[in-house]
Structures are given as C-alpha cells and as structure tokens.
Short mmCIF file of C-alpha atoms and ligand atoms in Angstrom, two decimals:
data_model
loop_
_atom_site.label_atom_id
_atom_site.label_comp_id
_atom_site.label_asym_id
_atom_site.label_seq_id
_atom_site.Cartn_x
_atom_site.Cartn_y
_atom_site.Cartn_z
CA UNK C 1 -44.70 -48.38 7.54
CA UNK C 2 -41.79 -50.19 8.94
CA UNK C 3 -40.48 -49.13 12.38
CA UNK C 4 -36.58 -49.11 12.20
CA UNK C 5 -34.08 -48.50 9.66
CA UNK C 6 -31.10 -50.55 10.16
CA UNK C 7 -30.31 -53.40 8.07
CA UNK C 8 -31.05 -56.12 10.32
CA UNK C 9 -34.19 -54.69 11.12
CA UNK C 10 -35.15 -53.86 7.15
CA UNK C 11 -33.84 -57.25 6.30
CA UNK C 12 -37.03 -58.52 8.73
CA UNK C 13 -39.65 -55.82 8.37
CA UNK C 14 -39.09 -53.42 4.69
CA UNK C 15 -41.78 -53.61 2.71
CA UNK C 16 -44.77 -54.83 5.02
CA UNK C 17 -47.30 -52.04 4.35
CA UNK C 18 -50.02 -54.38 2.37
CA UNK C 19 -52.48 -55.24 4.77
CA UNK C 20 -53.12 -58.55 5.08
CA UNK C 21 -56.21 -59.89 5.63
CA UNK C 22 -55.49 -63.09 7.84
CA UNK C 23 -53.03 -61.44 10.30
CA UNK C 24 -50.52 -63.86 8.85
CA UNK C 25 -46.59 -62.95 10.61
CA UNK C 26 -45.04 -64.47 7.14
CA UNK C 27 -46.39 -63.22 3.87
CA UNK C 28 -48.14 -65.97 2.15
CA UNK C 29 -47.12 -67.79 -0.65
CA UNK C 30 -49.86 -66.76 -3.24
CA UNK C 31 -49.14 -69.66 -5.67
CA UNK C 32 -52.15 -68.56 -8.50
CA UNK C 33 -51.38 -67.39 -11.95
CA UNK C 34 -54.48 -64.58 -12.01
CA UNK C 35 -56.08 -62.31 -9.84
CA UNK C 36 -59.97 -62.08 -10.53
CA UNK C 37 -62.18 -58.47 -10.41
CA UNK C 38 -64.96 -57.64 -8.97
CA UNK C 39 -66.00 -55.82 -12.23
CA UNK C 40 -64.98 -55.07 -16.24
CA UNK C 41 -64.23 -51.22 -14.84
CA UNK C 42 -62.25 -52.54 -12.07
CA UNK C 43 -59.99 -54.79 -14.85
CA UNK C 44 -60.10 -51.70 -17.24
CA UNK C 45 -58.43 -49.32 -14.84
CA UNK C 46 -55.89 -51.90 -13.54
CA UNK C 47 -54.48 -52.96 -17.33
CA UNK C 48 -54.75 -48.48 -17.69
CA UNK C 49 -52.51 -48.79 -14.78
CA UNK C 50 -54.42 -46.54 -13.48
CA UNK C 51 -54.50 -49.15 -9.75
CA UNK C 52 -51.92 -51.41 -9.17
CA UNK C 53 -54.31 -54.70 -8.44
CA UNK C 54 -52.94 -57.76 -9.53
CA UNK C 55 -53.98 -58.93 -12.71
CA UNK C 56 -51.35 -62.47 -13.68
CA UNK C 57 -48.16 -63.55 -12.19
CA UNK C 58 -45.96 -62.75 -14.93
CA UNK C 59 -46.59 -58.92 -14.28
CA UNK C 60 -47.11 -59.18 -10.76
CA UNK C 61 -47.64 -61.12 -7.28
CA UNK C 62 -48.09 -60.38 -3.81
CA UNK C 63 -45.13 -62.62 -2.31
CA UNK C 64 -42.59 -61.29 -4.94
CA UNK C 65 -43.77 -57.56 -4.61
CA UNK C 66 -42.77 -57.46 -0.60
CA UNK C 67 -39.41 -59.66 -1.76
CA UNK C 68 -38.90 -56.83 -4.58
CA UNK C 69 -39.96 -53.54 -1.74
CA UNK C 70 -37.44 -55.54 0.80
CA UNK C 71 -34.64 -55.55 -1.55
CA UNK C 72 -34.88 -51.87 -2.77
CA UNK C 73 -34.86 -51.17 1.07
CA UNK C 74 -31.83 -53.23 1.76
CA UNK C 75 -30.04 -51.82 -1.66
CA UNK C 76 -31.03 -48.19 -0.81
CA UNK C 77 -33.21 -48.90 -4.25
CA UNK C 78 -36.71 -47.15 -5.30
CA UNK C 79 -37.63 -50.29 -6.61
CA UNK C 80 -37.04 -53.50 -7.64
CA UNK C 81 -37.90 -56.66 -9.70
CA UNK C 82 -37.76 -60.22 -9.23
CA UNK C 83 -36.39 -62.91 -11.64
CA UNK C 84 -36.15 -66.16 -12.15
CA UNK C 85 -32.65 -66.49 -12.34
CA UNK C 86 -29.83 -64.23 -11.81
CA UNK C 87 -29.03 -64.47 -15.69
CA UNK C 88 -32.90 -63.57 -16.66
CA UNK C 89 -32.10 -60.20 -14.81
CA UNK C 90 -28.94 -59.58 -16.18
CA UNK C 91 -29.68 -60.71 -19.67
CA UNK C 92 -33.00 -58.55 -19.25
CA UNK C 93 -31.47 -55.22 -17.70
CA UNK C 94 -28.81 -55.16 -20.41
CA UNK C 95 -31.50 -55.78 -23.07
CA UNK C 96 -33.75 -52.98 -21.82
CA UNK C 97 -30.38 -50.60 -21.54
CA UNK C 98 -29.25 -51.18 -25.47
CA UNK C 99 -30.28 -51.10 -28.57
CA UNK C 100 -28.60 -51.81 -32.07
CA UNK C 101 -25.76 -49.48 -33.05
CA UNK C 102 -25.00 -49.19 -28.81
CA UNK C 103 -21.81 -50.65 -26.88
CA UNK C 104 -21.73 -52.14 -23.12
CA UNK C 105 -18.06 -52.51 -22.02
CA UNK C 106 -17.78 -54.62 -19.40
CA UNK C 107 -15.09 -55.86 -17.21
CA UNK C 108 -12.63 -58.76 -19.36
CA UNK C 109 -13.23 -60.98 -16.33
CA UNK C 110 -16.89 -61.60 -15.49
CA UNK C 111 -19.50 -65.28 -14.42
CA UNK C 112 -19.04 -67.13 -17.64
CA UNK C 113 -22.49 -66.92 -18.82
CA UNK C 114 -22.81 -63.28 -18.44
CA UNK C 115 -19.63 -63.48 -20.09
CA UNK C 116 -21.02 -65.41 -22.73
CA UNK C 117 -24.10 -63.08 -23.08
CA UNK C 118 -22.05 -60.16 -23.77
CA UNK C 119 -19.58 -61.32 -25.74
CA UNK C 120 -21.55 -63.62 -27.67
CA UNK C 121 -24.88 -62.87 -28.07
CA UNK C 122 -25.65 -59.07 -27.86
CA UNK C 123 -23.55 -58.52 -30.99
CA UNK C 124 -26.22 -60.95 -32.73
CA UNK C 125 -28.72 -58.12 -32.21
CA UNK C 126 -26.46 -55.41 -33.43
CA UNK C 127 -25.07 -53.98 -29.98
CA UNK C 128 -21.43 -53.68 -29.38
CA UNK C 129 -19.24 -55.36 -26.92
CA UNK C 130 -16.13 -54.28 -25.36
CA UNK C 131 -14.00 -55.98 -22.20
CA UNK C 132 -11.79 -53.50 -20.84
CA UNK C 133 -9.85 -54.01 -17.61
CA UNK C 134 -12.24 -51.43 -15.15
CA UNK C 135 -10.12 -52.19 -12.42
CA UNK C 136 -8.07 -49.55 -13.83
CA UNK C 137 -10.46 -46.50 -13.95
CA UNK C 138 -8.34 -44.32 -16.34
CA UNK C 139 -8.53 -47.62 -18.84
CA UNK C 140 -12.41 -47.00 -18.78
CA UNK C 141 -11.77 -43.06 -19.62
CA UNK C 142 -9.92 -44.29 -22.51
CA UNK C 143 -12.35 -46.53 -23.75
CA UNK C 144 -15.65 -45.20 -23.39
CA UNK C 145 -17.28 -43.54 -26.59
CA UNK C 146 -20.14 -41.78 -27.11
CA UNK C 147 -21.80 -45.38 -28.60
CA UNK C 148 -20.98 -46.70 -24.56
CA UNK C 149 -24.53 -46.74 -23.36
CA UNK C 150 -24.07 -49.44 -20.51
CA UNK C 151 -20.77 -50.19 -17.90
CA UNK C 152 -21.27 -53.46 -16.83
CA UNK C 153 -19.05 -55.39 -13.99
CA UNK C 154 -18.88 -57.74 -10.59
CA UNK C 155 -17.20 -56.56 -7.91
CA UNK C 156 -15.76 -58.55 -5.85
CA UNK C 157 -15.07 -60.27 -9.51
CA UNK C 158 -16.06 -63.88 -10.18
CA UNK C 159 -13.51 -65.51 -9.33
CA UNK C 160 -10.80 -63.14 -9.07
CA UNK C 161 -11.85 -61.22 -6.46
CA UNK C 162 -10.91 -58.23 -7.93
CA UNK C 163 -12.20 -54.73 -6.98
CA UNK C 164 -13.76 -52.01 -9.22
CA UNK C 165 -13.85 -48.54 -7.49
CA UNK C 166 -18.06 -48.28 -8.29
CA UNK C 167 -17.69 -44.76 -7.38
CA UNK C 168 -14.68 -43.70 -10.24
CA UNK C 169 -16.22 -46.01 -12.70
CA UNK C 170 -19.77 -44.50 -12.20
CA UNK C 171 -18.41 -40.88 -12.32
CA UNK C 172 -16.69 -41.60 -15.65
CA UNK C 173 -20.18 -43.25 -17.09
CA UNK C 174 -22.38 -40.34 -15.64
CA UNK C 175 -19.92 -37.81 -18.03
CA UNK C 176 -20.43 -39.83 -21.20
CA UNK C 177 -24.08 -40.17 -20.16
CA UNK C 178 -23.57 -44.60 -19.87
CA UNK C 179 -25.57 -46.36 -17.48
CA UNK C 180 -23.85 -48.45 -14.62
CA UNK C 181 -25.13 -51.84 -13.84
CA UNK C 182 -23.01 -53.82 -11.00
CA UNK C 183 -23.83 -57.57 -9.94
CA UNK C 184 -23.51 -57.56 -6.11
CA UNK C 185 -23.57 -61.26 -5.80
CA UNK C 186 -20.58 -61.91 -3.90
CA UNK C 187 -21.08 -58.37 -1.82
CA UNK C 188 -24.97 -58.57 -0.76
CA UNK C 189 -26.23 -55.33 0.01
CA UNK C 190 -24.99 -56.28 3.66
CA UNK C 191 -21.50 -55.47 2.74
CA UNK C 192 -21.85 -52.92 -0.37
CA UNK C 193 -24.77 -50.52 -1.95
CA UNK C 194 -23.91 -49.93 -5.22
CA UNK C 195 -26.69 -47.69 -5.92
CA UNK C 196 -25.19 -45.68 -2.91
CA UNK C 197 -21.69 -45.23 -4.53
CA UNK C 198 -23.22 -43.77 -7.89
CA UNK C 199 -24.51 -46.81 -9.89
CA UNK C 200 -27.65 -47.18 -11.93
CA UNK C 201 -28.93 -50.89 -11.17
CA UNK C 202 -27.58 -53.34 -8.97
CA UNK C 203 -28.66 -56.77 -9.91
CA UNK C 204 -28.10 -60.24 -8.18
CA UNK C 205 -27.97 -63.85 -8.86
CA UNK C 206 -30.34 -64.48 -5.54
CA UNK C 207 -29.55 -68.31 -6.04
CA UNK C 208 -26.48 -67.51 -4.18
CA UNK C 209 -26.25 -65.64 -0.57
CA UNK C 210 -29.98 -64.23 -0.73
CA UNK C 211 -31.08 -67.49 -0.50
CA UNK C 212 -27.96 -68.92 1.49
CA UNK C 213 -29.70 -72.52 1.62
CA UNK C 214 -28.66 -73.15 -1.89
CA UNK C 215 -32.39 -74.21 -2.83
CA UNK C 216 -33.72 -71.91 -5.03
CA UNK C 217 -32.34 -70.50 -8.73
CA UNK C 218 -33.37 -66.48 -8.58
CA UNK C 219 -32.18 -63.26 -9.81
CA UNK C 220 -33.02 -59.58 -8.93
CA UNK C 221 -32.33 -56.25 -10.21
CA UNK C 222 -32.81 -52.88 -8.09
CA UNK C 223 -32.67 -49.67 -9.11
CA UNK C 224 -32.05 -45.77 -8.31
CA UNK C 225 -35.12 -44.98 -10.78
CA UNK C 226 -38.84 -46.56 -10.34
CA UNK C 227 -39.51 -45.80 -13.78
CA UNK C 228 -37.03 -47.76 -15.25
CA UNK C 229 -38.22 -50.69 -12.89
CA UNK C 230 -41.34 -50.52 -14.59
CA UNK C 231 -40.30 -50.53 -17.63
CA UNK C 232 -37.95 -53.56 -17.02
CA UNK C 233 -40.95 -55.19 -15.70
CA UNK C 234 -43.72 -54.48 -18.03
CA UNK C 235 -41.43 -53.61 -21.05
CA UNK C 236 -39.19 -56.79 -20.88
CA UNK C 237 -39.84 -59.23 -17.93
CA UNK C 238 -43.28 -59.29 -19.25
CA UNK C 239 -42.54 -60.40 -22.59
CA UNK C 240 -39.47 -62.44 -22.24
CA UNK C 241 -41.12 -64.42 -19.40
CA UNK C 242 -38.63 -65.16 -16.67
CA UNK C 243 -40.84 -64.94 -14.01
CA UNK C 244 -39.75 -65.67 -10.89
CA UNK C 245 -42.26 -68.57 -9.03
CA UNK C 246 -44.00 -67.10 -5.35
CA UNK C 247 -42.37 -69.87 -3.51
CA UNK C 248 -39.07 -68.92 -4.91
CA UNK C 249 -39.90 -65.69 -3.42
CA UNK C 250 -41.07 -67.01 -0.22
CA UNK C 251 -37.61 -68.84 0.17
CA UNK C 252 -36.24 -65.76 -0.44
CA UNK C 253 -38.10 -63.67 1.81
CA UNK C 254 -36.45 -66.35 4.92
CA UNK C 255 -33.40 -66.52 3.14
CA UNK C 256 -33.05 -62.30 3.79
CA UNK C 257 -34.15 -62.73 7.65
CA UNK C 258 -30.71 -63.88 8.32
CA UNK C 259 -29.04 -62.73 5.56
CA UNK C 260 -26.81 -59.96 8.23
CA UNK C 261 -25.86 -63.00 10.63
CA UNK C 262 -24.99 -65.29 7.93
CA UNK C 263 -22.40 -62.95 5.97
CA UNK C 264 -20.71 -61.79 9.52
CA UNK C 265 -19.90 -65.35 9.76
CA UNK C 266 -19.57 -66.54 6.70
CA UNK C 267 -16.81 -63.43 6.81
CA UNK C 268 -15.14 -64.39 9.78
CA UNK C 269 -14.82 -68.02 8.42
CA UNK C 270 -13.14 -66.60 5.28
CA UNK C 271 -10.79 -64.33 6.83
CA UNK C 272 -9.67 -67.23 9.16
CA UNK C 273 -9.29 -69.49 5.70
CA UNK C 274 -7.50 -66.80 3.37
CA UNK C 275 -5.24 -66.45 6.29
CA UNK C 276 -4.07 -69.77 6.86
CA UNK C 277 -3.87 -70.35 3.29
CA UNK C 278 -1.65 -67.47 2.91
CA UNK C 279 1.06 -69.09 5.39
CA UNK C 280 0.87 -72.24 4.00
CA UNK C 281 4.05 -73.10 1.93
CA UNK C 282 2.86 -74.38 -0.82
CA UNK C 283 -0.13 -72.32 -1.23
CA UNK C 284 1.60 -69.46 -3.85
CA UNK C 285 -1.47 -67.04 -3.98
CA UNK C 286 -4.39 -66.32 -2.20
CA UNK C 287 -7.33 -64.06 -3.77
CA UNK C 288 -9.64 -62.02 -1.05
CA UNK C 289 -9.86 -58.48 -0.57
CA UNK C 290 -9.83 -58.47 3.27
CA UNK C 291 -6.00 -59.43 2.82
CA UNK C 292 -3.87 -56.13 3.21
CA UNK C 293 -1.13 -57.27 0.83
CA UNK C 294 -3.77 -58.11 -2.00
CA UNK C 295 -4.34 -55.13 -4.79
CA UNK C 296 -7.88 -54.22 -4.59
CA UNK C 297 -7.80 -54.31 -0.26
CA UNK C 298 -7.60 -50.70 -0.39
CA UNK C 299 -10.35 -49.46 -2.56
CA UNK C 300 -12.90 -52.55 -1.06
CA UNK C 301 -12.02 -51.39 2.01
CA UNK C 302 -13.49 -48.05 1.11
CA UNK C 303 -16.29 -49.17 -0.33
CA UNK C 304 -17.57 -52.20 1.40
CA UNK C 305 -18.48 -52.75 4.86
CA UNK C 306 -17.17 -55.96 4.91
CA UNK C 307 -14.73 -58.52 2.39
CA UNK C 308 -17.21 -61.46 1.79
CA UNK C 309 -16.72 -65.31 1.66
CA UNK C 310 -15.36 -66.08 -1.63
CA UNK C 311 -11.28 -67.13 -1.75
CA UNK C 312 -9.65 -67.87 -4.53
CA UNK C 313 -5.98 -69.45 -4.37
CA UNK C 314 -3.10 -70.95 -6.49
CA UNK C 315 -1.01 -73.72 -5.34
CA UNK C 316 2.76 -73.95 -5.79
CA UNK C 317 2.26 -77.11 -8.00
CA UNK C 318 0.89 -78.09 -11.56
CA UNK C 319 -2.09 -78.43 -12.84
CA UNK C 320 -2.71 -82.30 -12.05
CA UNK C 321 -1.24 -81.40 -8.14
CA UNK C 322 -3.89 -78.80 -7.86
CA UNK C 323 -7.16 -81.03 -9.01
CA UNK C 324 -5.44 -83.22 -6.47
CA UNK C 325 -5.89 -80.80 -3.87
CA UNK C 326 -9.30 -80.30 -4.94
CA UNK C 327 -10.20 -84.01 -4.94
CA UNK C 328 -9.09 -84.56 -1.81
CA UNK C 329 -11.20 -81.68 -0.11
CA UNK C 330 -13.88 -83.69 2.08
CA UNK C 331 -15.96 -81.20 3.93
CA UNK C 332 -15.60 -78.75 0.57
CA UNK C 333 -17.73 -80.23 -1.87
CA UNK C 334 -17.09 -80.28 -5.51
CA UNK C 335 -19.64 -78.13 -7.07
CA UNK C 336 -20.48 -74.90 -8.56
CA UNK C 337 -22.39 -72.34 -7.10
CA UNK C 338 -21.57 -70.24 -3.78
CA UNK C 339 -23.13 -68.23 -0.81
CA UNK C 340 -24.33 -71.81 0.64
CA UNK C 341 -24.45 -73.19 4.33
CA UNK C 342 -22.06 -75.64 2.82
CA UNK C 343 -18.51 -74.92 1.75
CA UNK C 344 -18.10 -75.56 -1.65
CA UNK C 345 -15.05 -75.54 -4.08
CA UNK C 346 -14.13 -75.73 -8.23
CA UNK C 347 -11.94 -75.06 -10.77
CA UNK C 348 -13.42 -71.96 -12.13
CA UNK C 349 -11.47 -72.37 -15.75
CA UNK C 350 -13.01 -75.97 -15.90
CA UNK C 351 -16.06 -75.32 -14.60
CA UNK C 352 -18.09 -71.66 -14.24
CA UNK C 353 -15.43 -69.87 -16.60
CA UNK C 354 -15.07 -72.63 -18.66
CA UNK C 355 -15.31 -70.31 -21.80
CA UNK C 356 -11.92 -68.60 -21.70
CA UNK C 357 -9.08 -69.30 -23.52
CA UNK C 358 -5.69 -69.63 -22.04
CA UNK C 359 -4.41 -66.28 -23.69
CA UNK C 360 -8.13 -64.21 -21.62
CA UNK C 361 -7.08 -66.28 -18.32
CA UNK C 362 -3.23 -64.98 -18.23
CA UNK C 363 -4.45 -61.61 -19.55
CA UNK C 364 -6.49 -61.72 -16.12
CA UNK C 365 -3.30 -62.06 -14.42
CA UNK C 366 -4.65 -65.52 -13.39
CA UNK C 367 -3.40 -69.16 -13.65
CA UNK C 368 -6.13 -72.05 -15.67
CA UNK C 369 -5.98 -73.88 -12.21
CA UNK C 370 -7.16 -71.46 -9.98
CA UNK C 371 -9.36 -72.69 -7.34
CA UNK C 372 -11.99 -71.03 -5.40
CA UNK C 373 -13.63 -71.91 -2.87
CA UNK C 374 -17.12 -70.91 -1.16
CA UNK C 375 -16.65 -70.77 2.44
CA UNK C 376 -19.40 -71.99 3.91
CA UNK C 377 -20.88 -71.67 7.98
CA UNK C 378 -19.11 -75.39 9.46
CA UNK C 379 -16.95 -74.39 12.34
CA UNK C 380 -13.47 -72.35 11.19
CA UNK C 381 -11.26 -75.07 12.33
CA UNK C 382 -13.10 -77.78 10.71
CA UNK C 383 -12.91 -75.95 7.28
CA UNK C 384 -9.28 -75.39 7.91
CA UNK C 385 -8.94 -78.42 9.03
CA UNK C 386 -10.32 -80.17 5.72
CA UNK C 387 -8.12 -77.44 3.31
CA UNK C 388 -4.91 -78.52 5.57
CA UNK C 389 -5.21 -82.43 4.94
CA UNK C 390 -6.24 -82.10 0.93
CA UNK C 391 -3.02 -79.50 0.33
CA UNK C 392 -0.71 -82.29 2.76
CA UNK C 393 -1.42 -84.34 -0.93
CA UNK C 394 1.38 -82.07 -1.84
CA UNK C 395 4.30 -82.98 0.69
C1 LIG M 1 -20.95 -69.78 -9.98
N1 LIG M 1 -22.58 -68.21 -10.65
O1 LIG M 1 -20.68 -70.86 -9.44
P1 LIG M 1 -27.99 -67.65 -11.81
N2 LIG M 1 -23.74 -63.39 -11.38
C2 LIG M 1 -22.76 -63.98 -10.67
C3 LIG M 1 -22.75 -65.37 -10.53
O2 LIG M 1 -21.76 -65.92 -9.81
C4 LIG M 1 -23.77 -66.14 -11.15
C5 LIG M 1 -24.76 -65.49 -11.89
C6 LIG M 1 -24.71 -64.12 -11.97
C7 LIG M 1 -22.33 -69.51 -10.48
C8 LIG M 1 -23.26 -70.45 -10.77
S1 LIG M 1 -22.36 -71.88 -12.89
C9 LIG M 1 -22.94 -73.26 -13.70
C10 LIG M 1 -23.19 -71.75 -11.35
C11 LIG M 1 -21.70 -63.15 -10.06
C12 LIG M 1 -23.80 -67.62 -11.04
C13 LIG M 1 -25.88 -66.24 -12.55
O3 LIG M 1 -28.66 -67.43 -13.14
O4 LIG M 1 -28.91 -67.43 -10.66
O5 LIG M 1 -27.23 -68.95 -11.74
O6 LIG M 1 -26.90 -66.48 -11.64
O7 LIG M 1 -20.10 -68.87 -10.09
#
C-alpha cells in the first residue's frame, strides 16, 4: 500500500505493492520476453487468467505494470496500459471503441497523425468520421447521432491551445450513450484529470512531458473501467503488437518522479513568455490559456489546475518574416516534439499539422504560419531573451 495521497507523493510511491525480492528502491528493468513456470498447471491457470503471473512481454511485464498502476493513480484511473507510442494507444483505444457502421467525431483541429488516423484511415474499415468544432458544446449536441459511439479531442489543442469544457462535452456523450476519450498530453494529469471531469479514457503521448527528457517514444491510455483496460490489452494491444519496451518504462517511471516540479516551472516559464510576447509590437497573437484576454482562459481555468507550457503566437509580418523569426531562435531549437528540458519551436502547418489545407487552417481561426513553441526549463530571462533578439529580425 502506498502511504500518502497527494500527487507528488503518488507520482513517487503509487503502485509499489509487488514485493520485490531484492529490496531494490527502483523497480527493475525486467528486460526478458517470457516468464517461465514452475509447472504445466501453474501455465494453465495463468493463460485461464485465473492468476495474473507473467507469461510474455507483449501481454505483460513487471516494470510497465507499476508504470501502468502509477498512472491510473496519478489520472484518478482504475487502470491503465502502456504503449509504445502515443499513436499505438490512440490508434488502439479508438479501434477497440468502434466498429463498422459507427462514427467518432472529433475535434476539426487535432496532432496531425491522429488527425490523419481519423480522417483517413478509420473510414477504410467502415467507421465514420466527423470533425466538429467541440469547443462549442451546443455544436456537439447538434451533431451527435445515435451512430456517435466515440468523442474524441486534445485539450489544451495541438497547437491551438484551445479549450474543450471535458465536463459539457462528456455530459452530452453520456446522453447519446458515446464514449469520451481526451489526450492529456499538453495537460499531464498534474494540471487536469479528465477521468475526474466525466471522461471515459484519457490517453497520452508519454514521449512528451511524462518523460520530460525527450528520450523515449511512449504512449498510455487510462481508464475509469478495468474491464475495458483489459480488454484493450488482451483484446487489441495483444494482437496489434505495440508493446511498449521495460526500459521505456523504466525512463518513464523517473520521468514521473519529477513530473509535479517540472510542470510548475515549466508553467511559470510560459506564463513569463506568453506575457512578454503579448506586449511585444509586432507579435499580433499569442495562444495560451493562462492569458485572461484569450477565449478558452475561462473554462481551463475551471478545469485545470494549472495552463501548461505550450504557446502558440502569430507575428505581425508574412509568412517569409515569420520563418525568419523562427530561424533566428538560438536557444529554441528547431524541432518537433514538446514537454522537453529544452525549449523547442516549429511551424506546426509545415511541420506536425502538415496535413491541412489552407481552407481547415482558417476554418481553425488560425494563420498557416503559426508558430509554437515548447517552453522548455533554461532560466525565464534567457528564453525571453533568445525570443526578443530572433523577433528584433523584424525592426
Ligand atoms: C508534436 N506530437 O510535435 P507519439 N497526441 C498529441 C501529440 O502532440 C502527439 C501524439 C499524440 C508531436 C510529435 S510530430 C512528427 C512529433 C497531443 C505527438 C503522438 O506517437 O508518442 O509521437 O504521440 O506535436
């Protein structure tokens, strides 16, 4: 049993009740593909499922079952399941959620490959697709049918920053009997529970803030229902395959230790950024819900505990002035990905989002030259510092 029950603390201890042998403070990294019995009984009752020994590491692992307990705890989960990438537990949630003849509708602005996956290649298996702006709960009343099995957004949004209200939208699935699945990347359970505000699974691209050492690609998905956990894991995980590795996990399992510290300052560094950016003249937009003036402050204020690190802004420029800004950036580097020690920044419509046609992007409300930017641990003023040289390119 773990003493405690604040986040910190669970972020440390959840999940330690296997005994291990060895006395060992860190879980160890059990890096085998099978687990051998003692007898043919003993291997009958655990493929009955009548035990839970460990048979392979496909189905199961010691190192990634106390990552998967730790996360439930921190998501206020029954349980979860690891993956090997944030897009193998997406891809495999919505799978085991729909079936031909169903519908997800999903928020129009979403990570480009989970973009892709909707849009593109459920309908090859017969399910139905829908982007609706869910910002807008009553647009989600309007749209939902009795065919809507699954609700499927980010919020914060990638990379708008937009809110959802996970509460409205969830109430308005519950009635039409849909299932809500929200990616709390940009959030972490540190600043938002989404299975606390009336959602059905909360799943993560891990590779991001879980980590927070940008090392590792991982996914997770945690739910209000065990059940269903097991039957992602042994109905789908199982068979499509993407497994997460035990070091992964191990990573992981540090990464969460400081998870808490690392998003209060990762906050505090973005609040300081998306302020200065929104005096600067020729910054003409800033993106990040811990802004008062920007739309979804309100209901993320409500909901979350705390804003996050992602900032999106538009320059008062064109196009070619704004990769300018962007080339320029020194301490910022130039890559995709977020939730790292480093501060990174990109061009989301040239890069992550690549996908979208000019018509989707302005239909966002949102301009092809967007940039967002990461905001990583360096000291506030140097990361200021940096964004106040590149956008002097513009004087
Ligand atoms: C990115 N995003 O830079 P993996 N959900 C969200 C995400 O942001 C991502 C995933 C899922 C970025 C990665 S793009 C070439 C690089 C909200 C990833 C997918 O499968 O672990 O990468 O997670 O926005």
């Amino acid at each position: 049993m773990t003493a405690g029950r604040h986040f910190e603390t669970l972020s440390i201890h959840a999940g330690e009740e296997e005994p291990n042998p060895k006395r060992a403070l860190n879980c160890p990294i059990f890096m085998t593909a099978a687990f051998s019995f003692a007898s043919l009984d003993q291997a009958d009752a655990a493929f009955a499922f009548e035990t839970d020994d460990y048979v392979y590491s496909r189905g199961n692992n010691p190192t990634l079952r106390l990552l998967e307990r730790r996360m439930a705890a921190l998501e206020g989960g029954a349980d979860a399941v690891a993956f090997a990438s944030g897009m193998a537990a997406i891809s495999s949630v919505l799978l085991s959620l729909l079936k031909p003849g169903d519908e997800v509708i999903a928020h129009r602005m979403l990570y480009g490959s989970a973009w892709n996956f909707i849009r593109n290649i459920l309908p090859q298996y017969g399910i139905g697709a829908r982007l609706a702006d869910l910002t807008d709960p009553r647009v989600l009343a309007a749209a939902i049918s009795e065919k809507t099995r699954v609700v499927y957004f980010e919020t914060p949004v990638n990379p708008s920053l937009e809110i959802i209200d996970i509460a409205a939208v969830s109430r308005i699935a519950r009635e039409r009997g849909a299932k809500v699945v929200v990616d709390n990347t940009f959030a972490t359970p540190y600043f938002q529970r989404p299975l606390e505000l009336g959602a059905d699974v909360a799943v993560h691209s891990a590779t991001k803030y879980i980590s927070g050492h940008g090392d590792v690609i991982a996914g997770l998905a945690v739910a209000k229902d065990a059940e269903y956990i097991q039957h992602l894991k042994f109905g789908y995980l199982c068979e499509l395959g993407g497994v997460m590795s035990p070091f992964t996990a191990w990573l992981l399992l540090r990464g969460l230790k400081t998870l808490a510290l690392r998003m209060r300052e990762h906050e505090r560094n973005a609040r300081l950024t998306a302020e200065f950016l929104a005096r600067h003249p020729r910054v003409k937009k800033v993106y990040y819900p811990g802004l008062a003036s920007f739309p979804g402050h309100a209901v993320a204020a409500r909901q979350m505990r705390g804003f996050g690190a992602m900032v999106s802004f538009d320059i008062d420029g064109t196009v070619e002035q704004s990769k300018a800004v962007v080339n320029r950036l020194k301490l910022f580097k130039l890559a995709v990905s977020l939730g790292d020690c480093e501060s990174l920044v990109q061009h989301p419509f040239a890069m992550t989002h690549r996908g979208y046609s000019e018509e989707e992007i302005a239909a966002a409300g949102l301009s092809p030259s967007l940039i967002r930017l990461s905001v990583g641990l360096e000291h506030p003023e140097d990361i200021i510092a940096d964004l106040e040289q590149a956008l002097s390119v513009l004087n």
